[in-house]
mmCIF file of C-alpha atoms in Angstrom:
data_model
loop_
_atom_site.group_PDB
_atom_site.id
_atom_site.type_symbol
_atom_site.label_atom_id
_atom_site.label_comp_id
_atom_site.label_asym_id
_atom_site.label_seq_id
_atom_site.Cartn_x
_atom_site.Cartn_y
_atom_site.Cartn_z
ATOM 1 C CA MET A 15 -6.059 -18.057 -70.864
ATOM 2 C CA PHE A 16 -9.103 -20.192 -69.537
ATOM 3 C CA ASN A 17 -7.723 -23.003 -71.617
ATOM 4 C CA ILE A 18 -8.927 -21.139 -75.065
ATOM 5 C CA PRO A 19 -6.463 -21.642 -77.857
ATOM 6 C CA VAL A 20 -5.265 -18.280 -78.852
ATOM 7 C CA LYS A 21 -4.441 -17.794 -82.581
ATOM 8 C CA GLY A 22 -4.506 -14.865 -84.905
ATOM 9 C CA THR A 23 -3.007 -13.205 -87.784
ATOM 10 C CA HIS A 24 -1.652 -9.601 -88.985
ATOM 11 C CA ALA A 25 -3.519 -6.488 -90.136
ATOM 12 C CA HIS A 26 -3.469 -5.085 -93.605
ATOM 13 C CA SER A 27 -1.279 -2.196 -92.058
ATOM 14 C CA TYR A 28 1.547 -4.785 -91.345
ATOM 15 C CA VAL A 29 1.741 -5.625 -94.918
ATOM 16 C CA THR A 30 1.684 -2.130 -96.224
ATOM 17 C CA SER A 31 4.432 -1.068 -93.799
ATOM 18 C CA PHE A 32 6.655 -2.927 -96.088
ATOM 19 C CA SER A 33 7.574 -1.251 -99.464
ATOM 20 C CA ASN A 34 10.226 -3.769 -101.041
ATOM 21 C CA LEU A 35 12.543 -6.717 -99.965
ATOM 22 C CA ASP A 36 14.917 -4.229 -98.381
ATOM 23 C CA ASP A 37 12.673 -3.342 -95.603
ATOM 24 C CA ILE A 38 13.149 -6.834 -94.176
ATOM 25 C CA HIS A 39 16.089 -6.600 -91.577
ATOM 26 C CA THR A 40 15.983 -10.197 -90.269
ATOM 27 C CA VAL A 41 16.011 -13.130 -92.791
ATOM 28 C CA VAL A 42 17.365 -16.029 -90.695
ATOM 29 C CA LEU A 43 15.360 -18.847 -89.372
ATOM 30 C CA ARG A 44 16.729 -21.896 -87.808
ATOM 31 C CA HIS A 45 15.185 -25.309 -88.706
ATOM 32 C CA ALA A 46 12.714 -26.824 -86.366
ATOM 33 C CA ASP A 47 14.713 -29.985 -85.709
ATOM 34 C CA THR A 48 18.513 -29.601 -86.869
ATOM 35 C CA ASP A 49 18.751 -25.975 -85.817
ATOM 36 C CA GLU A 50 20.402 -25.250 -89.017
ATOM 37 C CA GLN A 51 20.180 -21.654 -90.223
ATOM 38 C CA TYR A 52 18.077 -20.741 -93.493
ATOM 39 C CA ASN A 53 17.659 -17.600 -95.166
ATOM 40 C CA LEU A 54 14.123 -17.641 -95.307
ATOM 41 C CA LEU A 55 13.726 -14.783 -97.573
ATOM 42 C CA GLU A 56 15.941 -16.377 -100.426
ATOM 43 C CA VAL A 57 14.177 -19.704 -100.095
ATOM 44 C CA ALA A 58 10.722 -17.986 -100.217
ATOM 45 C CA ILE A 59 11.920 -15.959 -103.575
ATOM 46 C CA GLU A 60 13.196 -19.520 -104.996
ATOM 47 C CA TRP A 61 9.712 -20.961 -104.230
ATOM 48 C CA ARG A 62 7.928 -18.212 -105.519
ATOM 49 C CA LYS A 63 9.511 -18.658 -109.117
ATOM 50 C CA ARG A 64 8.397 -22.450 -108.928
ATOM 51 C CA VAL A 65 4.968 -21.798 -107.485
ATOM 52 C CA SER A 66 4.274 -19.105 -110.048
ATOM 53 C CA SER A 67 4.488 -21.759 -113.136
ATOM 54 C CA VAL A 68 2.045 -23.984 -111.252
ATOM 55 C CA ILE A 69 -0.618 -21.562 -110.527
ATOM 56 C CA ASP A 70 -0.165 -19.663 -113.636
ATOM 57 C CA VAL A 71 0.836 -16.194 -111.814
ATOM 58 C CA SER A 72 3.767 -14.306 -112.926
ATOM 59 C CA PRO A 73 6.063 -13.344 -110.174
ATOM 60 C CA GLU A 74 6.009 -9.875 -111.560
ATOM 61 C CA GLU A 75 2.374 -9.702 -110.509
ATOM 62 C CA ALA A 76 3.188 -10.226 -106.829
ATOM 63 C CA SER A 77 4.250 -7.437 -104.407
ATOM 64 C CA ASP A 78 7.705 -7.670 -103.063
ATOM 65 C CA GLY A 79 6.519 -5.619 -100.152
ATOM 66 C CA GLU A 80 3.950 -8.207 -99.395
ATOM 67 C CA LEU A 81 6.438 -10.972 -99.525
ATOM 68 C CA ALA A 82 8.763 -9.139 -97.071
ATOM 69 C CA ALA A 83 5.955 -8.615 -94.652
ATOM 70 C CA LEU A 84 5.126 -12.427 -94.899
ATOM 71 C CA VAL A 85 8.423 -13.620 -94.477
ATOM 72 C CA SER A 86 9.076 -11.356 -91.474
ATOM 73 C CA TYR A 87 5.934 -12.514 -90.026
ATOM 74 C CA ALA A 88 6.671 -16.198 -90.673
ATOM 75 C CA ILE A 89 10.114 -15.881 -88.924
ATOM 76 C CA ALA A 90 8.246 -14.250 -85.909
ATOM 77 C CA PHE A 91 5.646 -16.889 -85.706
ATOM 78 C CA PRO A 92 6.812 -19.985 -87.782
ATOM 79 C CA SER A 93 4.433 -22.361 -86.132
ATOM 80 C CA GLY A 94 1.558 -20.151 -86.396
ATOM 81 C CA PHE A 95 1.829 -18.670 -89.810
ATOM 82 C CA LEU A 96 -1.758 -17.356 -90.714
ATOM 83 C CA ALA A 97 -1.281 -15.049 -93.378
ATOM 84 C CA LEU A 98 -3.594 -12.042 -94.606
ATOM 85 C CA VAL A 99 -3.580 -12.307 -98.513
ATOM 86 C CA ASP A 100 -5.968 -9.809 -99.807
ATOM 87 C CA THR A 101 -3.870 -6.643 -99.188
ATOM 88 C CA TYR A 102 -3.171 -5.698 -102.727
ATOM 89 C CA ASP A 103 -5.703 -5.603 -105.592
ATOM 90 C CA VAL A 104 -4.325 -4.807 -109.198
ATOM 91 C CA LYS A 105 -5.789 -2.892 -112.107
ATOM 92 C CA ARG A 106 -9.453 -3.742 -112.860
ATOM 93 C CA TYR A 107 -10.133 -5.563 -116.057
ATOM 94 C CA HIS A 108 -13.058 -6.624 -118.199
ATOM 95 C CA PHE A 109 -14.575 -9.862 -117.167
ATOM 96 C CA ARG A 110 -13.901 -12.353 -119.870
ATOM 97 C CA GLY A 111 -13.377 -15.660 -117.714
ATOM 98 C CA LEU A 112 -16.135 -15.650 -115.338
ATOM 99 C CA PRO A 113 -19.124 -13.760 -116.842
ATOM 100 C CA SER A 114 -21.863 -15.888 -115.305
ATOM 101 C CA ARG A 115 -20.411 -15.191 -111.688
ATOM 102 C CA HIS A 116 -19.520 -11.586 -111.849
ATOM 103 C CA SER A 117 -22.128 -9.372 -113.509
ATOM 104 C CA ARG A 118 -21.424 -5.712 -113.265
ATOM 105 C CA HIS A 119 -23.414 -3.317 -111.450
ATOM 106 C CA SER A 120 -23.469 0.335 -110.555
ATOM 107 C CA SER A 121 -22.197 1.490 -107.180
ATOM 108 C CA MET A 122 -23.357 4.228 -105.089
ATOM 109 C CA ASN A 123 -20.853 6.615 -106.429
ATOM 110 C CA GLY A 124 -21.949 5.815 -109.887
ATOM 111 C CA GLN A 125 -18.628 3.898 -110.899
ATOM 112 C CA ILE A 126 -18.500 0.335 -112.475
ATOM 113 C CA GLY A 127 -17.875 -2.106 -109.555
ATOM 114 C CA TYR A 128 -18.314 -5.708 -108.737
ATOM 115 C CA ASN A 129 -19.295 -7.868 -105.765
ATOM 116 C CA SER A 130 -17.469 -6.949 -102.549
ATOM 117 C CA ASN A 131 -18.981 -9.339 -99.997
ATOM 118 C CA CYS A 132 -20.300 -12.600 -99.803
ATOM 119 C CA GLY A 133 -21.455 -12.888 -103.401
ATOM 120 C CA SER A 134 -24.884 -13.787 -102.856
ATOM 121 C CA ASN A 135 -25.933 -13.664 -106.640
ATOM 122 C CA VAL A 136 -25.187 -17.289 -107.353
ATOM 123 C CA SER A 137 -26.365 -20.683 -105.545
ATOM 124 C CA SER A 138 -22.978 -22.382 -105.875
ATOM 125 C CA VAL A 139 -19.344 -22.125 -107.064
ATOM 126 C CA GLN A 140 -17.434 -23.896 -109.329
ATOM 127 C CA ILE A 141 -13.839 -23.479 -110.743
ATOM 128 C CA THR A 142 -13.102 -25.279 -113.958
ATOM 129 C CA PRO A 143 -10.424 -24.752 -116.614
ATOM 130 C CA SER A 144 -12.825 -22.710 -118.791
ATOM 131 C CA ASN A 145 -13.222 -20.328 -116.121
ATOM 132 C CA ARG A 146 -9.702 -19.101 -116.847
ATOM 133 C CA SER A 147 -9.565 -16.902 -119.809
ATOM 134 C CA THR A 148 -6.705 -16.468 -122.032
ATOM 135 C CA TYR A 149 -7.636 -12.843 -122.264
ATOM 136 C CA GLY A 150 -6.967 -12.324 -118.528
ATOM 137 C CA SER A 151 -8.508 -13.102 -115.067
ATOM 138 C CA SER A 152 -11.232 -11.738 -113.512
ATOM 139 C CA THR A 153 -10.921 -8.904 -110.899
ATOM 140 C CA VAL A 154 -11.958 -11.204 -107.934
ATOM 141 C CA GLU A 155 -9.315 -13.776 -109.159
ATOM 142 C CA ARG A 156 -6.572 -10.903 -109.420
ATOM 143 C CA THR A 157 -7.480 -9.932 -105.815
ATOM 144 C CA LEU A 158 -5.595 -12.688 -104.609
ATOM 145 C CA ARG A 159 -2.746 -13.336 -107.278
ATOM 146 C CA SER A 160 -0.241 -11.516 -105.250
ATOM 147 C CA GLY A 161 -1.275 -12.704 -101.941
ATOM 148 C CA LEU A 162 -1.586 -16.422 -102.941
ATOM 149 C CA LEU A 163 1.624 -16.579 -104.699
ATOM 150 C CA ASN A 164 3.601 -15.081 -101.775
ATOM 151 C CA PHE A 165 1.939 -17.170 -99.147
ATOM 152 C CA CYS A 166 2.459 -20.175 -101.138
ATOM 153 C CA ALA A 167 6.107 -19.289 -101.509
ATOM 154 C CA VAL A 168 6.693 -18.326 -97.778
ATOM 155 C CA ALA A 169 4.537 -21.571 -96.644
ATOM 156 C CA LEU A 170 6.761 -23.993 -98.799
ATOM 157 C CA ALA A 171 9.874 -22.116 -97.377
ATOM 158 C CA LEU A 172 8.633 -22.749 -93.804
ATOM 159 C CA ASN A 173 8.198 -26.422 -94.799
ATOM 160 C CA ASP A 174 11.898 -26.622 -95.941
ATOM 161 C CA CYS A 175 12.749 -25.235 -92.347
ATOM 162 C CA GLY A 176 10.477 -28.035 -90.552
ATOM 163 C CA TYR A 177 7.485 -26.001 -89.847
ATOM 164 C CA ARG A 178 3.749 -26.250 -91.206
ATOM 165 C CA ALA A 179 1.929 -23.098 -92.245
ATOM 166 C CA VAL A 180 -1.504 -22.811 -90.666
ATOM 167 C CA GLY A 181 -3.426 -20.998 -93.497
ATOM 168 C CA ILE A 182 -4.702 -17.661 -95.023
ATOM 169 C CA ARG A 183 -7.274 -15.083 -94.071
ATOM 170 C CA ILE A 184 -9.376 -13.320 -96.742
ATOM 171 C CA ASP A 185 -10.936 -10.044 -95.469
ATOM 172 C CA SER A 186 -12.538 -8.695 -98.391
ATOM 173 C CA GLY A 187 -14.199 -9.519 -102.004
ATOM 174 C CA ASP A 188 -16.446 -12.422 -102.709
ATOM 175 C CA LEU A 189 -15.614 -14.699 -99.941
ATOM 176 C CA ALA A 190 -17.432 -17.744 -101.475
ATOM 177 C CA TYR A 191 -15.650 -17.643 -104.682
ATOM 178 C CA LEU A 192 -12.123 -16.451 -103.279
ATOM 179 C CA SER A 193 -12.223 -19.398 -100.815
ATOM 180 C CA VAL A 194 -12.752 -21.900 -103.583
ATOM 181 C CA LEU A 195 -9.959 -20.419 -105.729
ATOM 182 C CA ALA A 196 -7.745 -20.578 -102.766
ATOM 183 C CA ARG A 197 -8.492 -23.964 -102.074
ATOM 184 C CA THR A 198 -8.016 -25.011 -105.787
ATOM 185 C CA THR A 199 -4.720 -23.146 -105.660
ATOM 186 C CA PHE A 200 -3.553 -25.163 -102.747
ATOM 187 C CA GLU A 201 -4.690 -28.681 -104.306
ATOM 188 C CA GLN A 202 -2.491 -27.572 -107.423
ATOM 189 C CA VAL A 203 0.650 -26.856 -105.415
ATOM 190 C CA ALA A 204 0.062 -30.092 -103.378
ATOM 191 C CA GLU A 205 -0.092 -32.185 -106.356
ATOM 192 C CA ALA A 206 2.772 -30.574 -108.057
ATOM 193 C CA PHE A 207 5.184 -30.806 -105.085
ATOM 194 C CA LYS A 208 3.892 -33.972 -103.513
ATOM 195 C CA LEU A 209 2.695 -32.366 -100.385
ATOM 196 C CA PRO A 210 -0.678 -33.826 -99.502
ATOM 197 C CA TRP A 211 -1.049 -31.631 -96.257
ATOM 198 C CA PHE A 212 -0.950 -28.219 -98.385
ATOM 199 C CA CYS A 213 -4.504 -29.243 -99.667
ATOM 200 C CA THR A 214 -5.852 -29.010 -95.926
ATOM 201 C CA LEU A 215 -4.347 -25.590 -95.100
ATOM 202 C CA MET A 216 -6.881 -23.392 -93.112
ATOM 203 C CA ILE A 217 -9.071 -20.977 -94.943
ATOM 204 C CA VAL A 218 -10.189 -18.082 -92.755
ATOM 205 C CA ALA A 219 -12.886 -15.411 -93.721
ATOM 206 C CA SER A 220 -13.566 -12.085 -92.016
ATOM 207 C CA ASN A 221 -15.368 -8.932 -92.938
ATOM 208 C CA ASP A 222 -18.183 -7.910 -90.787
ATOM 209 C CA ILE A 223 -19.505 -11.315 -90.858
ATOM 210 C CA ASN A 224 -23.128 -12.246 -89.345
ATOM 211 C CA GLU A 225 -25.616 -15.006 -89.322
ATOM 212 C CA GLU A 226 -27.193 -13.956 -92.679
ATOM 213 C CA THR A 227 -23.498 -13.930 -94.320
ATOM 214 C CA ILE A 228 -22.666 -17.387 -93.031
ATOM 215 C CA LEU A 229 -26.204 -18.632 -94.348
ATOM 216 C CA SER A 230 -25.558 -16.922 -97.568
ATOM 217 C CA LEU A 231 -22.196 -18.512 -97.871
ATOM 218 C CA ASN A 232 -23.142 -22.059 -97.025
ATOM 219 C CA GLU A 233 -25.740 -21.968 -99.616
ATOM 220 C CA GLN A 234 -22.957 -21.120 -102.016
ATOM 221 C CA GLY A 235 -20.577 -24.033 -101.504
ATOM 222 C CA HIS A 236 -17.566 -22.381 -100.073
ATOM 223 C CA LYS A 237 -14.260 -23.731 -98.839
ATOM 224 C CA ILE A 238 -14.007 -21.770 -95.771
ATOM 225 C CA ASP A 239 -12.911 -23.616 -92.486
ATOM 226 C CA CYS A 240 -13.294 -20.720 -89.977
ATOM 227 C CA PHE A 241 -15.271 -17.554 -89.670
ATOM 228 C CA GLY A 242 -13.421 -14.664 -87.768
ATOM 229 C CA ILE A 243 -16.285 -12.708 -86.216
ATOM 230 C CA GLY A 244 -15.574 -9.670 -84.361
ATOM 231 C CA THR A 245 -18.034 -6.762 -84.250
ATOM 232 C CA HIS A 246 -21.156 -9.018 -84.301
ATOM 233 C CA LEU A 247 -19.692 -11.262 -81.644
ATOM 234 C CA VAL A 248 -19.045 -8.155 -79.260
ATOM 235 C CA THR A 249 -22.368 -6.746 -79.743
ATOM 236 C CA CYS A 250 -25.382 -8.415 -80.997
ATOM 237 C CA GLN A 251 -27.104 -6.314 -83.896
ATOM 238 C CA ARG A 252 -30.407 -7.870 -83.528
ATOM 239 C CA GLN A 253 -30.747 -7.377 -79.669
ATOM 240 C CA PRO A 254 -27.761 -4.884 -78.460
ATOM 241 C CA ALA A 255 -29.520 -4.933 -74.999
ATOM 242 C CA LEU A 256 -31.060 -7.947 -72.903
ATOM 243 C CA GLY A 257 -34.192 -6.992 -71.428
ATOM 244 C CA CYS A 258 -34.683 -8.591 -68.266
ATOM 245 C CA VAL A 259 -37.236 -8.064 -65.124
ATOM 246 C CA TYR A 260 -37.007 -9.503 -61.663
ATOM 247 C CA LYS A 261 -40.080 -11.235 -60.460
ATOM 248 C CA LEU A 262 -40.910 -12.611 -57.004
ATOM 249 C CA VAL A 263 -42.617 -15.781 -56.991
ATOM 250 C CA GLU A 264 -42.168 -16.855 -53.425
ATOM 251 C CA ILE A 265 -41.082 -15.343 -50.233
ATOM 252 C CA ASN A 266 -40.389 -16.879 -46.661
ATOM 253 C CA GLY A 267 -42.139 -20.117 -48.268
ATOM 254 C CA GLN A 268 -45.221 -18.493 -49.234
ATOM 255 C CA PRO A 269 -46.129 -18.288 -53.227
ATOM 256 C CA ARG A 270 -46.592 -14.950 -54.883
ATOM 257 C CA ILE A 271 -48.199 -14.264 -58.034
ATOM 258 C CA LYS A 272 -48.400 -11.136 -60.300
ATOM 259 C CA LEU A 273 -51.681 -10.524 -62.071
ATOM 260 C CA SER A 274 -52.157 -8.597 -65.329
ATOM 261 C CA GLN A 275 -54.497 -8.130 -68.137
ATOM 262 C CA ASP A 276 -51.415 -8.760 -70.395
ATOM 263 C CA VAL A 277 -51.368 -12.728 -69.805
ATOM 264 C CA GLY A 278 -47.799 -12.735 -71.068
ATOM 265 C CA LYS A 279 -46.863 -10.737 -67.830
ATOM 266 C CA VAL A 280 -48.533 -13.112 -65.402
ATOM 267 C CA THR A 281 -45.927 -14.884 -63.325
ATOM 268 C CA ILE A 282 -45.975 -18.411 -62.453
ATOM 269 C CA PRO A 283 -45.928 -18.700 -58.656
ATOM 270 C CA GLY A 284 -43.925 -20.883 -55.924
ATOM 271 C CA HIS A 285 -40.637 -22.852 -56.084
ATOM 272 C CA LYS A 286 -40.620 -25.178 -59.218
ATOM 273 C CA GLU A 287 -38.396 -27.713 -60.946
ATOM 274 C CA ALA A 288 -37.627 -27.804 -64.693
ATOM 275 C CA TYR A 289 -37.210 -30.925 -66.515
ATOM 276 C CA ARG A 290 -36.500 -31.537 -70.344
ATOM 277 C CA LEU A 291 -38.507 -34.543 -71.966
ATOM 278 C CA PHE A 292 -37.015 -36.325 -75.003
ATOM 279 C CA GLY A 293 -38.751 -38.164 -77.460
ATOM 280 C CA ALA A 294 -38.015 -41.770 -78.993
ATOM 281 C CA ASP A 295 -35.839 -40.128 -81.606
ATOM 282 C CA GLY A 296 -33.525 -38.352 -79.122
ATOM 283 C CA HIS A 297 -34.915 -35.100 -79.797
ATOM 284 C CA ALA A 298 -36.100 -32.720 -76.886
ATOM 285 C CA LEU A 299 -39.966 -32.555 -76.976
ATOM 286 C CA ILE A 300 -40.822 -30.107 -74.486
ATOM 287 C CA ASP A 301 -39.581 -28.374 -71.212
ATOM 288 C CA LEU A 302 -42.003 -29.109 -68.280
ATOM 289 C CA LEU A 303 -42.176 -27.018 -65.228
ATOM 290 C CA GLN A 304 -43.421 -28.695 -62.028
ATOM 291 C CA ARG A 305 -44.007 -27.815 -58.350
ATOM 292 C CA SER A 306 -41.034 -28.750 -56.222
ATOM 293 C CA SER A 307 -43.047 -30.779 -54.007
ATOM 294 C CA GLU A 308 -43.989 -33.081 -57.156
ATOM 295 C CA PRO A 309 -42.261 -36.239 -57.941
ATOM 296 C CA PRO A 310 -40.085 -35.949 -61.168
ATOM 297 C CA PRO A 311 -41.214 -37.338 -64.403
ATOM 298 C CA VAL A 312 -40.328 -41.077 -65.113
ATOM 299 C CA VAL A 313 -39.243 -42.418 -68.377
ATOM 300 C CA GLY A 314 -41.847 -44.605 -69.947
ATOM 301 C CA GLN A 315 -44.694 -43.049 -67.856
ATOM 302 C CA LYS A 316 -47.284 -40.713 -69.385
ATOM 303 C CA VAL A 317 -47.103 -37.030 -68.351
ATOM 304 C CA LEU A 318 -49.748 -34.525 -68.972
ATOM 305 C CA CYS A 319 -48.327 -31.185 -69.972
ATOM 306 C CA ARG A 320 -50.318 -28.155 -70.264
ATOM 307 C CA HIS A 321 -50.244 -24.658 -71.432
ATOM 308 C CA PRO A 322 -49.921 -22.450 -68.293
ATOM 309 C CA PHE A 323 -52.933 -20.042 -69.405
ATOM 310 C CA GLN A 324 -54.734 -21.754 -72.446
ATOM 311 C CA GLU A 325 -56.971 -24.571 -70.835
ATOM 312 C CA SER A 326 -57.734 -26.381 -74.108
ATOM 313 C CA LYS A 327 -53.729 -26.525 -75.100
ATOM 314 C CA ARG A 328 -52.624 -29.908 -73.370
ATOM 315 C CA ALA A 329 -51.004 -33.122 -74.571
ATOM 316 C CA TYR A 330 -49.554 -36.430 -72.985
ATOM 317 C CA VAL A 331 -45.932 -37.164 -73.323
ATOM 318 C CA ILE A 332 -44.155 -40.366 -72.791
ATOM 319 C CA PRO A 333 -40.465 -39.388 -72.426
ATOM 320 C CA SER A 334 -37.730 -41.759 -73.561
ATOM 321 C CA LYS A 335 -35.324 -39.676 -71.298
ATOM 322 C CA VAL A 336 -35.722 -36.928 -68.547
ATOM 323 C CA GLU A 337 -33.320 -34.144 -67.932
ATOM 324 C CA HIS A 338 -33.280 -32.143 -64.778
ATOM 325 C CA LEU A 339 -32.471 -28.650 -65.695
ATOM 326 C CA TYR A 340 -32.883 -26.892 -62.523
ATOM 327 C CA LYS A 341 -29.596 -26.533 -60.536
ATOM 328 C CA VAL A 342 -28.410 -24.231 -57.738
ATOM 329 C CA TRP A 343 -24.994 -22.726 -58.657
ATOM 330 C CA TRP A 344 -24.962 -19.887 -56.312
ATOM 331 C CA LYS A 345 -26.421 -19.859 -52.612
ATOM 332 C CA ASP A 346 -25.188 -18.261 -49.319
ATOM 333 C CA ASN A 347 -22.880 -16.069 -51.187
ATOM 334 C CA ARG A 348 -20.851 -18.651 -52.652
ATOM 335 C CA ILE A 349 -20.612 -20.922 -55.537
ATOM 336 C CA CYS A 350 -22.286 -24.248 -54.946
ATOM 337 C CA ILE A 351 -20.895 -26.443 -58.084
ATOM 338 C CA PRO A 352 -17.427 -26.304 -59.241
ATOM 339 C CA LEU A 353 -17.209 -24.376 -62.417
ATOM 340 C CA LYS A 354 -16.559 -26.545 -65.691
ATOM 341 C CA PRO A 355 -13.886 -25.700 -68.012
ATOM 342 C CA LEU A 356 -14.683 -23.736 -71.167
ATOM 343 C CA SER A 357 -14.127 -26.626 -73.285
ATOM 344 C CA GLU A 358 -16.634 -28.853 -71.252
ATOM 345 C CA VAL A 359 -19.110 -25.887 -71.321
ATOM 346 C CA ARG A 360 -18.656 -25.480 -75.090
ATOM 347 C CA GLU A 361 -19.322 -29.115 -75.567
ATOM 348 C CA ARG A 362 -22.389 -29.133 -73.621
ATOM 349 C CA VAL A 363 -23.916 -26.330 -75.591
ATOM 350 C CA GLN A 364 -23.195 -28.037 -78.889
ATOM 351 C CA SER A 365 -24.438 -31.278 -77.310
ATOM 352 C CA SER A 366 -27.754 -29.658 -76.239
ATOM 353 C CA LEU A 367 -28.164 -27.885 -79.627
ATOM 354 C CA ARG A 368 -27.796 -31.307 -81.327
ATOM 355 C CA THR A 369 -30.957 -32.432 -79.603
ATOM 356 C CA LEU A 370 -33.059 -29.921 -81.026
ATOM 357 C CA ARG A 371 -34.917 -30.431 -84.355
ATOM 358 C CA GLN A 372 -33.684 -28.548 -87.327
ATOM 359 C CA ASP A 373 -37.056 -26.881 -87.894
ATOM 360 C CA ILE A 374 -36.633 -25.191 -84.131
ATOM 361 C CA LYS A 375 -32.991 -24.011 -85.159
ATOM 362 C CA ARG A 376 -33.828 -22.646 -88.620
ATOM 363 C CA ASN A 377 -33.249 -18.911 -89.219
ATOM 364 C CA LEU A 378 -36.608 -18.272 -91.076
ATOM 365 C CA ASN A 379 -39.834 -18.936 -89.213
ATOM 366 C CA PRO A 380 -38.544 -21.394 -86.707
ATOM 367 C CA THR A 381 -40.912 -23.512 -84.954
ATOM 368 C CA PRO A 382 -41.396 -22.346 -81.380
ATOM 369 C CA TYR A 383 -39.996 -24.817 -78.712
ATOM 370 C CA LYS A 384 -42.699 -25.732 -76.269
ATOM 371 C CA VAL A 385 -42.644 -25.071 -72.598
ATOM 372 C CA ALA A 386 -45.405 -26.454 -70.385
ATOM 373 C CA VAL A 387 -46.623 -26.793 -66.854
ATOM 374 C CA SER A 388 -47.861 -29.991 -64.913
ATOM 375 C CA ASP A 389 -51.301 -30.402 -64.293
ATOM 376 C CA ASP A 390 -50.787 -29.839 -60.539
ATOM 377 C CA LEU A 391 -48.771 -26.599 -61.320
ATOM 378 C CA TYR A 392 -51.631 -25.448 -63.728
ATOM 379 C CA ASN A 393 -54.455 -25.995 -61.183
ATOM 380 C CA PHE A 394 -52.160 -24.207 -58.357
ATOM 381 C CA ILE A 395 -51.681 -21.258 -60.757
ATOM 382 C CA HIS A 396 -55.403 -20.542 -61.460
ATOM 383 C CA ASP A 397 -56.317 -21.308 -57.737
ATOM 384 C CA LEU A 398 -54.106 -18.681 -56.445
ATOM 385 C CA TRP A 399 -55.114 -16.331 -59.518
ATOM 386 C CA LEU A 400 -58.528 -16.521 -58.245
ATOM 387 C CA GLN A 401 -57.641 -15.931 -54.523
ATOM 388 C CA ASN A 402 -55.644 -12.748 -55.454
ATOM 389 C CA ALA A 403 -57.847 -11.268 -58.217
ATOM 390 C CA PRO A 404 -60.034 -8.547 -57.043
ATOM 391 C CA ILE A 405 -63.705 -9.032 -57.264
ATOM 392 C CA GLY A 406 -65.430 -6.172 -59.228
ATOM 393 C CA GLU A 407 -68.756 -4.662 -58.514
ATOM 394 C CA LEU A 408 -71.682 -3.864 -60.749
ATOM 395 C CA SER A 409 -74.137 -0.916 -59.937
#
């Protein structure tokens, strides 16, 4: 729909609906090229035995019900196999393999627990052989032992049938650490079975992700390829309602101005044009409002930019590029400009964001982007202000 590629995965409830291998009723998948029939379940079970020795996870640690669910899902979507791998956790053990990464803390109910979200207690994540203790793996690592083993088995079985798995989704736990663990596992399997594409399987992370979570994960050196954002995309938690106010600036060709003791509520009157002026380094410097009767700014020619209400704030700008921002999309009850495909709109937004300096886009204390008016518009605002402002009387 709207040229948006639709991809997804299954829910935890889909996995838990399978108890054992007997719950799967259809096990046959035809080869993508030869049309030969394969028993995908049998092929996956055989691969699970082979993979278990590579990633040092016993098949007995993996859930047969989960394997049945993944095989069933793979048969239904052999070209779009993106599997949820954290449905089953196992008994919690004391940490001996990763003491620096996973320190214990008391949870709200007084029980001993461990990190359950983005793992913001470190600055980076590294997996080394010394991380894997001979006394057992960490709880976080065990969270994926069943899921990763079963996924790899089904993905390799699909490969035998001429299909490429898409990847995995992680929906809980320490997302940064688990993503690194998953990528390391994929690299081990790729090397063991001479399948370079296995290294590049997609890792999707979800679990109530917002901007702060992503920034924290970026600081930790994660291996996540895609973030699945749901709640915080549908509703902006920081600003759940968009405050808008309609202001009249011109009627029948006559400019109008609203005056207020709160300068922020004073309107800029008249019909205007908007331009974006770029500096020599290609970054956007300032947006400039002008009266529509003024000639547009010219590349290489000095332009006086003024703060609309503070007389002393002004600066000359010599633009290396000028972009006209004001476009009429709707007039006389119809669309005036053909709507662009969403793919082009997306590229336009990304391209526009790249023109902003990093200090303007940073999450903490960003530099305000400047918007100014021309000298002519500045004088027009204040002349009209004086004409409309009531004259007081002292007695």
